[in-house]
PDB file of C-alpha atoms in Angstrom:
ATOM      1  CA  GLN A  12     178.219  89.904  62.180  1.00  0.00           C
ATOM      2  CA  VAL A  13     175.663  92.685  62.623  1.00  0.00           C
ATOM      3  CA  GLN A  14     172.353  92.154  60.876  1.00  0.00           C
ATOM      4  CA  LEU A  15     169.238  94.227  60.518  1.00  0.00           C
ATOM      5  CA  VAL A  16     166.083  92.421  59.690  1.00  0.00           C
ATOM      6  CA  GLU A  17     162.905  94.306  58.691  1.00  0.00           C
ATOM      7  CA  SER A  18     159.383  92.980  58.988  1.00  0.00           C
ATOM      8  CA  GLY A  19     155.859  94.254  58.697  1.00  0.00           C
ATOM      9  CA  GLY A  20     155.656  95.352  55.071  1.00  0.00           C
ATOM     10  CA  GLY A  21     152.832  94.362  52.823  1.00  0.00           C
ATOM     11  CA  LEU A  22     149.836  95.542  50.939  1.00  0.00           C
ATOM     12  CA  VAL A  23     147.459  98.019  52.537  1.00  0.00           C
ATOM     13  CA  GLN A  24     144.615 100.211  51.300  1.00  0.00           C
ATOM     14  CA  PRO A  25     144.894 103.992  51.228  1.00  0.00           C
ATOM     15  CA  GLY A  26     144.151 105.389  54.619  1.00  0.00           C
ATOM     16  CA  GLY A  27     145.266 102.193  56.288  1.00  0.00           C
ATOM     17  CA  SER A  28     148.105 101.523  58.669  1.00  0.00           C
ATOM     18  CA  LEU A  29     151.183  99.366  58.924  1.00  0.00           C
ATOM     19  CA  ARG A  30     153.857  98.974  61.489  1.00  0.00           C
ATOM     20  CA  LEU A  31     157.353  98.123  60.372  1.00  0.00           C
ATOM     21  CA  SER A  32     159.909  96.583  62.701  1.00  0.00           C
ATOM     22  CA  CYS A  33     163.617  96.263  62.430  1.00  0.00           C
ATOM     23  CA  ALA A  34     165.610  94.153  64.790  1.00  0.00           C
ATOM     24  CA  ALA A  35     169.361  94.432  65.018  1.00  0.00           C
ATOM     25  CA  SER A  36     171.390  91.452  66.093  1.00  0.00           C
ATOM     26  CA  GLY A  37     175.033  90.425  66.340  1.00  0.00           C
ATOM     27  CA  ASN A  38     178.019  91.591  68.337  1.00  0.00           C
ATOM     28  CA  ILE A  39     176.465  94.960  69.152  1.00  0.00           C
ATOM     29  CA  PHE A  40     177.901  97.282  71.734  1.00  0.00           C
ATOM     30  CA  LYS A  41     175.728 100.334  71.182  1.00  0.00           C
ATOM     31  CA  ILE A  42     173.262 101.494  68.624  1.00  0.00           C
ATOM     32  CA  PHE A  43     173.168 105.216  68.045  1.00  0.00           C
ATOM     33  CA  THR A  44     170.875 106.511  65.332  1.00  0.00           C
ATOM     34  CA  MET A  45     168.320 104.180  63.895  1.00  0.00           C
ATOM     35  CA  ALA A  46     166.399 105.241  60.797  1.00  0.00           C
ATOM     36  CA  TRP A  47     164.013 104.246  58.087  1.00  0.00           C
ATOM     37  CA  TYR A  48     164.654 105.093  54.446  1.00  0.00           C
ATOM     38  CA  ARG A  49     162.549 104.335  51.409  1.00  0.00           C
ATOM     39  CA  GLN A  50     163.222 104.054  47.713  1.00  0.00           C
ATOM     40  CA  THR A  51     161.131 103.721  44.586  1.00  0.00           C
ATOM     41  CA  PRO A  52     162.430 102.683  41.168  1.00  0.00           C
ATOM     42  CA  GLY A  53     164.454 105.408  39.489  1.00  0.00           C
ATOM     43  CA  ASN A  54     164.638 107.518  42.561  1.00  0.00           C
ATOM     44  CA  GLN A  55     167.149 108.284  45.282  1.00  0.00           C
ATOM     45  CA  ARG A  56     166.840 106.581  48.569  1.00  0.00           C
ATOM     46  CA  GLU A  57     165.286 109.084  50.956  1.00  0.00           C
ATOM     47  CA  LEU A  58     165.256 109.404  54.699  1.00  0.00           C
ATOM     48  CA  VAL A  59     161.809 108.846  56.163  1.00  0.00           C
ATOM     49  CA  ALA A  60     162.424 109.066  59.866  1.00  0.00           C
ATOM     50  CA  ALA A  61     165.286 108.805  62.305  1.00  0.00           C
ATOM     51  CA  ILE A  62     165.620 108.381  66.030  1.00  0.00           C
ATOM     52  CA  ILE A  63     168.753 108.666  68.152  1.00  0.00           C
ATOM     53  CA  SER A  64     169.405 106.612  71.249  1.00  0.00           C
ATOM     54  CA  GLY A  65     168.182 109.443  73.504  1.00  0.00           C
ATOM     55  CA  GLY A  66     164.822 109.522  71.756  1.00  0.00           C
ATOM     56  CA  ARG A  67     165.044 112.628  69.580  1.00  0.00           C
ATOM     57  CA  THR A  68     163.346 112.110  66.227  1.00  0.00           C
ATOM     58  CA  ASN A  69     163.143 113.738  62.869  1.00  0.00           C
ATOM     59  CA  TYR A  70     160.892 113.081  59.902  1.00  0.00           C
ATOM     60  CA  ALA A  71     160.631 113.805  56.288  1.00  0.00           C
ATOM     61  CA  ASP A  72     158.067 116.543  55.614  1.00  0.00           C
ATOM     62  CA  SER A  73     155.996 114.150  53.548  1.00  0.00           C
ATOM     63  CA  VAL A  74     155.325 111.877  56.543  1.00  0.00           C
ATOM     64  CA  LYS A  75     155.061 114.268  59.421  1.00  0.00           C
ATOM     65  CA  GLY A  76     151.889 113.792  61.349  1.00  0.00           C
ATOM     66  CA  ARG A  77     151.317 110.353  59.877  1.00  0.00           C
ATOM     67  CA  PHE A  78     154.357 108.299  60.726  1.00  0.00           C
ATOM     68  CA  THR A  79     155.898 107.725  64.136  1.00  0.00           C
ATOM     69  CA  ILE A  80     159.317 106.259  64.721  1.00  0.00           C
ATOM     70  CA  SER A  81     160.160 104.615  68.045  1.00  0.00           C
ATOM     71  CA  ARG A  82     162.686 102.229  69.446  1.00  0.00           C
ATOM     72  CA  ASP A  83     163.140  99.658  72.121  1.00  0.00           C
ATOM     73  CA  ASN A  84     166.731  99.820  73.154  1.00  0.00           C
ATOM     74  CA  ALA A  85     166.510  96.656  75.240  1.00  0.00           C
ATOM     75  CA  LYS A  86     165.458  94.739  72.112  1.00  0.00           C
ATOM     76  CA  ASN A  87     167.698  96.590  69.687  1.00  0.00           C
ATOM     77  CA  THR A  88     164.593  97.261  67.656  1.00  0.00           C
ATOM     78  CA  VAL A  89     163.193 100.280  65.832  1.00  0.00           C
ATOM     79  CA  TYR A  90     159.594 100.632  64.699  1.00  0.00           C
ATOM     80  CA  LEU A  91     157.847 102.750  62.194  1.00  0.00           C
ATOM     81  CA  GLN A  92     154.125 103.197  62.728  1.00  0.00           C
ATOM     82  CA  MET A  93     152.615 104.322  59.480  1.00  0.00           C
ATOM     83  CA  ASN A  94     149.100 105.747  59.533  1.00  0.00           C
ATOM     84  CA  SER A  95     146.930 107.365  56.876  1.00  0.00           C
ATOM     85  CA  LEU A  96     148.924 105.708  54.211  1.00  0.00           C
ATOM     86  CA  LYS A  97     148.891 107.115  50.726  1.00  0.00           C
ATOM     87  CA  PRO A  98     149.701 105.524  47.384  1.00  0.00           C
ATOM     88  CA  GLU A  99     152.807 107.730  47.189  1.00  0.00           C
ATOM     89  CA  ASP A 100     154.128 105.981  50.321  1.00  0.00           C
ATOM     90  CA  THR A 101     154.608 102.884  48.223  1.00  0.00           C
ATOM     91  CA  ALA A 102     158.255 101.994  48.286  1.00  0.00           C
ATOM     92  CA  VAL A 103     160.836  99.583  49.574  1.00  0.00           C
ATOM     93  CA  TYR A 104     161.577 100.586  53.108  1.00  0.00           C
ATOM     94  CA  TYR A 105     165.049 100.048  54.477  1.00  0.00           C
ATOM     95  CA  CYS A 106     166.234 100.004  58.068  1.00  0.00           C
ATOM     96  CA  ASN A 107     169.518 101.717  58.803  1.00  0.00           C
ATOM     97  CA  ALA A 108     171.466 101.908  62.056  1.00  0.00           C
ATOM     98  CA  ASN A 109     174.736 103.418  63.214  1.00  0.00           C
ATOM     99  CA  ILE A 110     176.279 100.745  65.426  1.00  0.00           C
ATOM    100  CA  THR A 111     179.413 100.135  67.354  1.00  0.00           C
ATOM    101  CA  THR A 112     180.390  96.563  67.930  1.00  0.00           C
ATOM    102  CA  MET A 113     181.973  94.830  70.852  1.00  0.00           C
ATOM    103  CA  GLU A 114     185.196  94.653  68.868  1.00  0.00           C
ATOM    104  CA  ALA A 115     185.149  98.327  67.820  1.00  0.00           C
ATOM    105  CA  ARG A 116     183.322 100.271  70.481  1.00  0.00           C
ATOM    106  CA  SER A 117     184.566 103.668  69.304  1.00  0.00           C
ATOM    107  CA  TYR A 118     184.042 103.227  65.611  1.00  0.00           C
ATOM    108  CA  GLY A 119     180.494 103.408  64.437  1.00  0.00           C
ATOM    109  CA  MET A 120     179.420 101.927  61.156  1.00  0.00           C
ATOM    110  CA  HIS A 121     176.191 102.105  59.268  1.00  0.00           C
ATOM    111  CA  TYR A 122     174.319  98.877  58.578  1.00  0.00           C
ATOM    112  CA  TRP A 123     171.404  98.287  56.274  1.00  0.00           C
ATOM    113  CA  GLY A 124     168.592  95.819  56.186  1.00  0.00           C
ATOM    114  CA  LYS A 125     167.560  94.186  52.993  1.00  0.00           C
ATOM    115  CA  GLY A 126     164.344  96.152  52.793  1.00  0.00           C
ATOM    116  CA  THR A 127     160.661  95.376  53.002  1.00  0.00           C
ATOM    117  CA  GLN A 128     158.056  96.268  50.382  1.00  0.00           C
ATOM    118  CA  VAL A 129     155.158  98.565  51.346  1.00  0.00           C
ATOM    119  CA  THR A 130     152.438  98.882  48.736  1.00  0.00           C
ATOM    120  CA  VAL A 131     149.520 101.234  49.260  1.00  0.00           C
ATOM    121  CA  SER A 132     146.793 100.527  46.765  1.00  0.00           C
ATOM    122  CA  SER A 133     143.086 100.010  46.530  1.00  0.00           C
TER     123      SER A 133
END
């Protein structure tokens, strides 16, 4: 009953910017960590950025200084502002969240979005 829906992906030129959004919906009690992962064909899915409910963040070294993760707890939404994009940022970006539901308030589970394609190319 919990769903994560990403939006904001697309084609952008090197040096450009995109902002990804991920909205969680369903019988949510509390969202703890929200994160963005990305994956390219033949590679492991890697953590890009994460943010806990209190606001602490962490980033992959490859995106530090260029990407910013933020969240709007009232909207159950996490954002990823991506600036100075490089071709190597091209990947499918997945939203992930650790969520407790109304029915299981003490048992957090990880949920995944279906992913959104980000392509950085001239």
